[in-house]
PDB file of C-alpha atoms in Angstrom:
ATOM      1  CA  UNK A 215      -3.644 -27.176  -4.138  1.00 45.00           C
ATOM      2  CA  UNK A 216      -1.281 -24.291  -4.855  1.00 45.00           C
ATOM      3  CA  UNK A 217      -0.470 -23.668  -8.324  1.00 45.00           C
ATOM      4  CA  UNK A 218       0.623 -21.528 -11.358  1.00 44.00           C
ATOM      5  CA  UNK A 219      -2.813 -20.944 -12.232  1.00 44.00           C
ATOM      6  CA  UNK A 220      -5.558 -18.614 -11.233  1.00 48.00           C
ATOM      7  CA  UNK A 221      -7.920 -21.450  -9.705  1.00 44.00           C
ATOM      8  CA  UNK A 222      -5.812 -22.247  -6.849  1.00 42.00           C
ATOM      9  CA  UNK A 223      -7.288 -23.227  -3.804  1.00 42.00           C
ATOM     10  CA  UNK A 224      -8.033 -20.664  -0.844  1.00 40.00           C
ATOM     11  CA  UNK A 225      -9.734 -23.617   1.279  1.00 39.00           C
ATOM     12  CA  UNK A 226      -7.295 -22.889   4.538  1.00 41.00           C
ATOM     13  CA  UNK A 227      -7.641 -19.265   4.215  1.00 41.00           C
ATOM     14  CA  UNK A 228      -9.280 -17.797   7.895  1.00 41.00           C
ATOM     15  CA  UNK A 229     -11.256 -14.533   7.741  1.00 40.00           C
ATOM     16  CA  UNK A 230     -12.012 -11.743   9.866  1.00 42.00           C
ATOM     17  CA  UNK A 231     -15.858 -11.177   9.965  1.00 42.00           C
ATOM     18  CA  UNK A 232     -17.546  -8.487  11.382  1.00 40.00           C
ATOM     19  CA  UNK A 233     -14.989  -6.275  11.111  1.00 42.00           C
ATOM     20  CA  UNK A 234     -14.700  -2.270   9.382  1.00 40.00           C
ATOM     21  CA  UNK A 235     -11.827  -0.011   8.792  1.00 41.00           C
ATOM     22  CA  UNK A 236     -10.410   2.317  11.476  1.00 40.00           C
ATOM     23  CA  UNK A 237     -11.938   6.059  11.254  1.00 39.00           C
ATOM     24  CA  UNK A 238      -9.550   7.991   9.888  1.00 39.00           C
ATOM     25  CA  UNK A 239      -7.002  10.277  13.101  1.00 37.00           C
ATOM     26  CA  UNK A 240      -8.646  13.187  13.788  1.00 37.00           C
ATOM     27  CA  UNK A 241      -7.382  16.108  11.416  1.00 39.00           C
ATOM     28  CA  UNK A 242      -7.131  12.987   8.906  1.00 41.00           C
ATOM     29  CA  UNK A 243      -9.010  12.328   5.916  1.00 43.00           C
ATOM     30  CA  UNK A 244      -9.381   8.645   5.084  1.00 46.00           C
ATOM     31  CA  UNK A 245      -7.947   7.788   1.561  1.00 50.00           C
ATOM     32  CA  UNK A 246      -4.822  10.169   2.158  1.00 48.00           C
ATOM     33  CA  UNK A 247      -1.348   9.346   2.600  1.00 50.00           C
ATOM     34  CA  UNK A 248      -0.007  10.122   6.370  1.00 48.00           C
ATOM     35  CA  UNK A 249       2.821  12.254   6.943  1.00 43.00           C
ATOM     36  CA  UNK A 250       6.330  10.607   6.685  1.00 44.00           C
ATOM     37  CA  UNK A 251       7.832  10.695  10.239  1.00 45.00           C
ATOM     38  CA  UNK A 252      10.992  12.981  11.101  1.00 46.00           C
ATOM     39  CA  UNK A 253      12.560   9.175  12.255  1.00 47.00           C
ATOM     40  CA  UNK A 254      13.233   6.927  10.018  1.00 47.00           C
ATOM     41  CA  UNK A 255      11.370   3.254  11.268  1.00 46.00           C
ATOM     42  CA  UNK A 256      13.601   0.992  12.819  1.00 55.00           C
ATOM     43  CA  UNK A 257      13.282  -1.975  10.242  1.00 60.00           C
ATOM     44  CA  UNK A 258      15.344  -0.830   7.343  1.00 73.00           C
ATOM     45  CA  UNK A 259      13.592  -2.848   4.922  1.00 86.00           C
ATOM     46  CA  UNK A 260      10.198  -1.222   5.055  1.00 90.00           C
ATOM     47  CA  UNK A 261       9.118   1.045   2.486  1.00 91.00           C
ATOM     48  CA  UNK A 262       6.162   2.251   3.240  1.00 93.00           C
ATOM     49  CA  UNK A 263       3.734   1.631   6.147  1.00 94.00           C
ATOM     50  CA  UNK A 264       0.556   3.538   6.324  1.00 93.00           C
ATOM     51  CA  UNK A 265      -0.099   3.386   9.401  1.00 92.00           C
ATOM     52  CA  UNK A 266      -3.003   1.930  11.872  1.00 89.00           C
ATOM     53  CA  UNK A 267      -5.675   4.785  11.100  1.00 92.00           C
ATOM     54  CA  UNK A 268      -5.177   5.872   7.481  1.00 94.00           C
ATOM     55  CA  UNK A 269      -7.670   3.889   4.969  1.00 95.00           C
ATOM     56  CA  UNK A 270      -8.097   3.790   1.239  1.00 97.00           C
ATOM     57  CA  UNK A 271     -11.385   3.056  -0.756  1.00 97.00           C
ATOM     58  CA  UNK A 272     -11.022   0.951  -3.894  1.00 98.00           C
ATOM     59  CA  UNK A 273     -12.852   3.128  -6.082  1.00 96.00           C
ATOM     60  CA  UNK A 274     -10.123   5.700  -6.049  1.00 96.00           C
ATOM     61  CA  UNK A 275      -6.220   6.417  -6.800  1.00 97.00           C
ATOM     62  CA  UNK A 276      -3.906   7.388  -4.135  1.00 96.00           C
ATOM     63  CA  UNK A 277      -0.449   8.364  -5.046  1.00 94.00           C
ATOM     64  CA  UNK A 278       2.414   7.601  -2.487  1.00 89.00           C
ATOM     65  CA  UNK A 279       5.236   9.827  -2.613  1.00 75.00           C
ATOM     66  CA  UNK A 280       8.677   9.950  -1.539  1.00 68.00           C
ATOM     67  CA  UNK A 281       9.080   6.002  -1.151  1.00 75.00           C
ATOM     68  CA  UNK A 282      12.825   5.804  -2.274  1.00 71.00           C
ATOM     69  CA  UNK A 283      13.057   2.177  -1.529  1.00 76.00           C
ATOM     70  CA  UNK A 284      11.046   1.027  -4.018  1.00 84.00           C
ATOM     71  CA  UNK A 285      13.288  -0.809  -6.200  1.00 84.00           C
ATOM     72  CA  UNK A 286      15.393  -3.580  -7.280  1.00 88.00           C
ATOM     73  CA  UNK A 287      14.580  -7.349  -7.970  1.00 92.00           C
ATOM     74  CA  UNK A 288      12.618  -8.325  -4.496  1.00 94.00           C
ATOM     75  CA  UNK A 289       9.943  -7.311  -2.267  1.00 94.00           C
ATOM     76  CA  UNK A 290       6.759  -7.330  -0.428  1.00 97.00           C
ATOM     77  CA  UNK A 291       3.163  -5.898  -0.912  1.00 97.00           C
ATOM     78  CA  UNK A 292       0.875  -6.732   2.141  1.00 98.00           C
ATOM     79  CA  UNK A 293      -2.654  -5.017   3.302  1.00 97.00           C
ATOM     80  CA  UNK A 294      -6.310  -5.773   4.235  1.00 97.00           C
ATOM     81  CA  UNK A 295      -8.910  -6.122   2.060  1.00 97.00           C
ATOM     82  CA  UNK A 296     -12.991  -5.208   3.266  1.00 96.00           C
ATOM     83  CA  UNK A 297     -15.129  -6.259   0.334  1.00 97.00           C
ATOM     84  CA  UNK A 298     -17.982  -3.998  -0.467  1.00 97.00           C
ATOM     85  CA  UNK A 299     -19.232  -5.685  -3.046  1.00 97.00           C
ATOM     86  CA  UNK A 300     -22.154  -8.396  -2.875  1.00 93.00           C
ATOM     87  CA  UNK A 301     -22.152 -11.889  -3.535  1.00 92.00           C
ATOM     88  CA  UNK A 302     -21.991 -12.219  -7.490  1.00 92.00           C
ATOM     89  CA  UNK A 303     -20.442  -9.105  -8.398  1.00 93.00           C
ATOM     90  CA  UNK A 304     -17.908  -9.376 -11.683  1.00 95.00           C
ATOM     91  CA  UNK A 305     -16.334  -5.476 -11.066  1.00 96.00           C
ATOM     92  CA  UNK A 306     -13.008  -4.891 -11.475  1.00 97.00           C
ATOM     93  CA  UNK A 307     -10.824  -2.925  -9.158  1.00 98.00           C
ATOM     94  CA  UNK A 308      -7.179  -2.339  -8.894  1.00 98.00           C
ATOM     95  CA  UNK A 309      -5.957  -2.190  -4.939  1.00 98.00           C
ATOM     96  CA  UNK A 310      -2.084  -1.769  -4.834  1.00 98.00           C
ATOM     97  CA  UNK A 311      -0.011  -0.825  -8.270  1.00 96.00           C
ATOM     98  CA  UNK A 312       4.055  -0.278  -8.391  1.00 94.00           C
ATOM     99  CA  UNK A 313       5.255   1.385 -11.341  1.00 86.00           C
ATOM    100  CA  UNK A 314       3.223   1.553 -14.643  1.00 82.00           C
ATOM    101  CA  UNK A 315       1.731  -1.867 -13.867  1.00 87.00           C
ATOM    102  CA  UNK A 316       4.624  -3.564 -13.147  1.00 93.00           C
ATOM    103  CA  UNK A 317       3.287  -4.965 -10.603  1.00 96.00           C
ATOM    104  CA  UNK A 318      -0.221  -4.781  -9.174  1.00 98.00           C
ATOM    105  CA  UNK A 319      -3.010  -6.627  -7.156  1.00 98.00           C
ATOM    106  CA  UNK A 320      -5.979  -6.471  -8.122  1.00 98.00           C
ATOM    107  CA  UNK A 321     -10.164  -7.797  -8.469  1.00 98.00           C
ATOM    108  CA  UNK A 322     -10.549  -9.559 -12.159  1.00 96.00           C
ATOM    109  CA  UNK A 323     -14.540 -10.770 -12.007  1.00 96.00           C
ATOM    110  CA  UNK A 324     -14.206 -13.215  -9.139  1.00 96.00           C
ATOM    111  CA  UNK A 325     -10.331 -13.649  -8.729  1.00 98.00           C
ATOM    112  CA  UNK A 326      -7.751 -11.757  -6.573  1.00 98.00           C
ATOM    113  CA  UNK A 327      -5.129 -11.506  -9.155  1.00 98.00           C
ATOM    114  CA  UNK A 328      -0.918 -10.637  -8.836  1.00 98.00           C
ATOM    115  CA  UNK A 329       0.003  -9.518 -12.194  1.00 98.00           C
ATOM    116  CA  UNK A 330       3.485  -8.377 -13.502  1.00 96.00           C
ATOM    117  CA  UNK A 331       5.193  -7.400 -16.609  1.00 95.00           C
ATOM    118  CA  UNK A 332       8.883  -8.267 -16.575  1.00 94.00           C
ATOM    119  CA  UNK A 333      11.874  -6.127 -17.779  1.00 93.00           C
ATOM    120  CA  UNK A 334      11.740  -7.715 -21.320  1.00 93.00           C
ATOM    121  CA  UNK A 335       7.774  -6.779 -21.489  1.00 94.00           C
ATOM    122  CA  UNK A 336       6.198  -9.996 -21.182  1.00 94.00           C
ATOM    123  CA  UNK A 337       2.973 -10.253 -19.091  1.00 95.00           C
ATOM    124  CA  UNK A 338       2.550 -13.281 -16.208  1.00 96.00           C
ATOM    125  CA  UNK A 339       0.803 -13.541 -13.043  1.00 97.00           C
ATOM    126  CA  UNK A 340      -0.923 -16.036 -10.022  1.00 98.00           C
ATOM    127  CA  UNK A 341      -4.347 -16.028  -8.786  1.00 97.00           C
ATOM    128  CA  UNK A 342      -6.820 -17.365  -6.452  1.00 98.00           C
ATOM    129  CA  UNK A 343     -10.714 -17.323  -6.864  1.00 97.00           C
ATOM    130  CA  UNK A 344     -12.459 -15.059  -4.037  1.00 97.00           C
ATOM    131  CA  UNK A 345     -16.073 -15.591  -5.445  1.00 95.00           C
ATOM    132  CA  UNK A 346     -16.980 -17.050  -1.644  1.00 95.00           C
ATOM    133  CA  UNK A 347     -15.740 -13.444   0.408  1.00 96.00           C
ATOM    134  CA  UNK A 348     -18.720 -11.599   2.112  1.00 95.00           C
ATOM    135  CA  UNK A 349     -19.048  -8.115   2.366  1.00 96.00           C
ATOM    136  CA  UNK A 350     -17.840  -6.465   5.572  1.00 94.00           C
ATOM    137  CA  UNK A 351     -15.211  -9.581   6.214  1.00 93.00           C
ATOM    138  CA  UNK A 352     -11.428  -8.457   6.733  1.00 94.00           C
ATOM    139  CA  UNK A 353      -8.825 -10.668   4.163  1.00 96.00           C
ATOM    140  CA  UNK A 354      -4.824 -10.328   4.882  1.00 96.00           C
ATOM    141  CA  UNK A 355      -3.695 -10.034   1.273  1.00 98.00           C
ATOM    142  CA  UNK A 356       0.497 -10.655   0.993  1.00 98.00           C
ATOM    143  CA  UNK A 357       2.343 -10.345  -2.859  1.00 98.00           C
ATOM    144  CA  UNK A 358       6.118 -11.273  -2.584  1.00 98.00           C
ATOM    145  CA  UNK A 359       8.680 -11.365  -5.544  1.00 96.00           C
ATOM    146  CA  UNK A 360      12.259 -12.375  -5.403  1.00 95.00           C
ATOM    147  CA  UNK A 361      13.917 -12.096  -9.253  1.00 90.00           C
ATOM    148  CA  UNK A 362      11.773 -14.758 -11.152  1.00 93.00           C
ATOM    149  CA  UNK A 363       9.745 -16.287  -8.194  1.00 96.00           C
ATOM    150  CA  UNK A 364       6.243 -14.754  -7.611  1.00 97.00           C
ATOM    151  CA  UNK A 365       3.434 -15.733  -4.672  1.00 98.00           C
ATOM    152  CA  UNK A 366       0.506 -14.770  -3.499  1.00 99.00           C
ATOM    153  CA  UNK A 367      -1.280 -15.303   0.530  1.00 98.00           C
ATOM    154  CA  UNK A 368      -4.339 -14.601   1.655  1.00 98.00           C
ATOM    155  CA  UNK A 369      -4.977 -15.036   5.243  1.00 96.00           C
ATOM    156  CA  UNK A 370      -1.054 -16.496   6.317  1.00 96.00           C
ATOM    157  CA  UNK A 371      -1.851 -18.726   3.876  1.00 97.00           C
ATOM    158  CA  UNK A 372       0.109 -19.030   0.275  1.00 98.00           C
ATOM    159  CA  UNK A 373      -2.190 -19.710  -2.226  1.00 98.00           C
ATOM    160  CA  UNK A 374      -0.329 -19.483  -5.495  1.00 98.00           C
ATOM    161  CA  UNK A 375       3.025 -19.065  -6.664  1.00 98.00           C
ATOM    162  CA  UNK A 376       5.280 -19.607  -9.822  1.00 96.00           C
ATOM    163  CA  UNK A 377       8.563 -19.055 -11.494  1.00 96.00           C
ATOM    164  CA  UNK A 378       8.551 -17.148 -14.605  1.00 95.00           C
ATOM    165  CA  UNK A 379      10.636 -16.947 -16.992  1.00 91.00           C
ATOM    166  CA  UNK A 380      11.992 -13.023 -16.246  1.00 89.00           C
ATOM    167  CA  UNK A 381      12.626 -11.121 -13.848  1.00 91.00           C
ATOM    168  CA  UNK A 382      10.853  -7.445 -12.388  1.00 92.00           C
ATOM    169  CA  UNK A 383      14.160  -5.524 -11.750  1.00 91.00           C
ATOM    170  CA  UNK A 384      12.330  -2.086 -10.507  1.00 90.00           C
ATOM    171  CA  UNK A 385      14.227   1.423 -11.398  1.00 88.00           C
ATOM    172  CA  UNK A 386      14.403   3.658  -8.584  1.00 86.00           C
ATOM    173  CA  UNK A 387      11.920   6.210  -8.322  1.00 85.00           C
ATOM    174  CA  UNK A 388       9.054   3.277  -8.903  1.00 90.00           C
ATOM    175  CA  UNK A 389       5.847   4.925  -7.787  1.00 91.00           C
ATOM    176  CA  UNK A 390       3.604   3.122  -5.696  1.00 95.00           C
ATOM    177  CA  UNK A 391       0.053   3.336  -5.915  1.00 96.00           C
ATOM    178  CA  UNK A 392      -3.179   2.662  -3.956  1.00 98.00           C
ATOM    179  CA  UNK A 393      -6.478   1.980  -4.911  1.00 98.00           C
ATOM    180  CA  UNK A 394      -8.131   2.207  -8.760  1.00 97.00           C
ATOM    181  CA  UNK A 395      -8.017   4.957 -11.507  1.00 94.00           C
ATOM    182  CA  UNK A 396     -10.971   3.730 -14.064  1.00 95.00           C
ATOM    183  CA  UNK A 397     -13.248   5.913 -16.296  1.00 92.00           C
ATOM    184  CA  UNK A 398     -16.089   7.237 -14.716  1.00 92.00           C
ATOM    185  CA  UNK A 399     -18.040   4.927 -16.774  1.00 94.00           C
ATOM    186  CA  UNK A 400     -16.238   1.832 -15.651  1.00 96.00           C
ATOM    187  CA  UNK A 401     -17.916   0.505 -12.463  1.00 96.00           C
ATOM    188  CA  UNK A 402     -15.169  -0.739  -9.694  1.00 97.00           C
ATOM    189  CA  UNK A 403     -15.586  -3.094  -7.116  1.00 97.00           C
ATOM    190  CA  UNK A 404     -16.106  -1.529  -3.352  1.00 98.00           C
ATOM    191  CA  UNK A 405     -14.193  -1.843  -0.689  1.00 98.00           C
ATOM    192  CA  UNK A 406     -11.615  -0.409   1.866  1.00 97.00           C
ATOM    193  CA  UNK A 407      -7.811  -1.306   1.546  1.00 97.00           C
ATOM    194  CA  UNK A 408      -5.659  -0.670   5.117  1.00 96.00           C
ATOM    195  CA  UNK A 409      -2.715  -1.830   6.691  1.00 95.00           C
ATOM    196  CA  UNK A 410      -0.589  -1.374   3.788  1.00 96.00           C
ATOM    197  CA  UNK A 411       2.678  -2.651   4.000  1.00 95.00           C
ATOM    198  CA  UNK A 412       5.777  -2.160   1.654  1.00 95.00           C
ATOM    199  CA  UNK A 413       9.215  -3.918   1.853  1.00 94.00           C
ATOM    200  CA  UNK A 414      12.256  -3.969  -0.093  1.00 92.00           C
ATOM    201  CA  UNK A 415      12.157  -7.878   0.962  1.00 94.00           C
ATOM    202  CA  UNK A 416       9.917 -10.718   0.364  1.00 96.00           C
ATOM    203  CA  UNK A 417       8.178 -11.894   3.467  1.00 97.00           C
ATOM    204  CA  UNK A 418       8.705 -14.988   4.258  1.00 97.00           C
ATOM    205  CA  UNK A 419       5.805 -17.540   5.014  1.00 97.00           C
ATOM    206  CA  UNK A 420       6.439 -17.211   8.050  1.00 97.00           C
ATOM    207  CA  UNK A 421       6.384 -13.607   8.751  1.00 97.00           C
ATOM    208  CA  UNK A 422       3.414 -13.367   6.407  1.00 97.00           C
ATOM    209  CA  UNK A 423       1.336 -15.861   9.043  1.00 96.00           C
ATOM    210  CA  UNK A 424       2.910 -13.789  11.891  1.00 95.00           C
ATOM    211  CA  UNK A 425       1.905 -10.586  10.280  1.00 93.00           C
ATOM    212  CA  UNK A 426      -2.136 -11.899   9.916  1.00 94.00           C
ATOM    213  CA  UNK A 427      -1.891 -13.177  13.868  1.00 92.00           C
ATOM    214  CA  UNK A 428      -0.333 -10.153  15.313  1.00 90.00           C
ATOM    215  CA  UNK A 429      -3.279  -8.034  13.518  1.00 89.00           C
ATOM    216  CA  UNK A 430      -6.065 -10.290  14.398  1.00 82.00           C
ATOM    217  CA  UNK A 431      -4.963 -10.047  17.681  1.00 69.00           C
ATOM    218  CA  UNK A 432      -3.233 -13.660  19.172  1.00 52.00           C
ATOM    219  CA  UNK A 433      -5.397 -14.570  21.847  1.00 43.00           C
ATOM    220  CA  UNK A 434      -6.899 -11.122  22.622  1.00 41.00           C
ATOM    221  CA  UNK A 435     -10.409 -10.619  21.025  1.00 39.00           C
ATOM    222  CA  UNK A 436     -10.083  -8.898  17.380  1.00 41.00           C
ATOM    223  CA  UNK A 437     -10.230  -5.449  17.320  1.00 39.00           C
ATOM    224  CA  UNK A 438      -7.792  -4.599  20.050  1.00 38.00           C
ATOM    225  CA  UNK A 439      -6.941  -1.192  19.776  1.00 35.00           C
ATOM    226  CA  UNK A 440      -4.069  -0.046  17.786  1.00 45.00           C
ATOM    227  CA  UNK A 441      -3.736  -4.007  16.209  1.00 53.00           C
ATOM    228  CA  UNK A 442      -6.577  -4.258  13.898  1.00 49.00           C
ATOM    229  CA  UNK A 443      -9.863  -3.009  12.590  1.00 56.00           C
ATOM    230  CA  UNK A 444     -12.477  -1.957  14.962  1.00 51.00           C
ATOM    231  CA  UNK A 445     -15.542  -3.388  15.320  1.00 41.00           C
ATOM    232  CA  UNK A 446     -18.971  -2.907  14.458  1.00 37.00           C
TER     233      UNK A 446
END
């Protein structure tokens, strides 16, 4: 059942098992930020895209500069998720951030969390429990926001939202972030974060199932090349 609160449901979400991250391009180092093309990408809305071979590890910050388009009262932030943890870890990790925790995804014990702090300062956010995800399995994670209207997919599948009373209205020159920056003595949740999409729009439901089809592959086998995650 899909609710305000951080227990809903994930029983329809699909996974991608026995799946890993892309190598990094050659000349590449995995956890960077790839070069902004000389042409601008054809769907205005779009942010940022990293890409089909650049990958991040959770257990470090990557900035992302120059996104311009970062801002204003709606939006998307979609990726893939490979847990590195084991089965009854309670580490925290933080996987996408925009802004100084405006708005972030992240790993709270054994729940995939969207958090946000609206413009008058007051904290809300949607959740699902993950405690069931193996490591090595590939999760579609999808955040949209649209002035006071937050969800949450995992797999094409929503599984939370709310309304809240204020709004995330995001200046321009919001930074966006990937991955976590904890103490040294804080332990973080493993794992690799790729296919990280940013949009000025919220996806619809639609377009959010589309997007986790089109990567797994449609009716070719998963791990087609240049679509999704190779395998093992």
């Amino acid at each position: 059942m899909v609710g305000e609160s951080g227990d809903a449901g994930v029983s329809g979400a699909r996974t991608m098992n026995e799946l890993r991250a892309p190598q990094a391009a050659a000349g590449q180092t995995a956890g960077t930020v790839p070069a902004t093309p000389d042409t601008p990408p054809a769907n205005t809305d779009v942010a940022f895209d990293s890409g089909e071979t650049a990958s991040y590890p959770t257990d470090s910050q990557v900035e992302v500069p120059d996104v311009k388009k970062i801002a204003g009262q709606a939006g998307t932030m979609s990726f893939w998720l490979q847990p590195g943890w084991e089965d009854g870890n309670h580490d925290d990790a933080t996987f996408m951030q925009l802004g100084d925790s405006r708005l972030q995804v992240i790993k709270n014990v054994n729940f995939l969390r969207f958090e946000f702090v609206d413009d008058n300062g007051v904290a809300g956010g949607i959740g699902a429990p993950i405690a069931e995800w193996k490591a090595g399995e590939w999760h579609q994670v999808a955040t949209t926001w649209n002035g006071n209207q937050f969800a949450m997919y995992i797999d094409g599948q929503l599984v939370s939202q709310t309304v809240h009373d204020g709004r995330v209205d995001l200046a321009p020159g919001t930074r966006l972030f990937i991955g976590s920056d904890f103490p040294l003595s804080r332990p973080v949740a493993p794992g690799t974060i790729w296919g990280v999409d940013v949009s000025q729009q919220p996806w619809s439901a639609r377009k959010v199932a589309s997007q986790f089809q089109s990567v797994m592959g449609g009716q070719n086998p998963p791990g087609t090349p240049g679509r999704a995650p190779a395998t093992r």
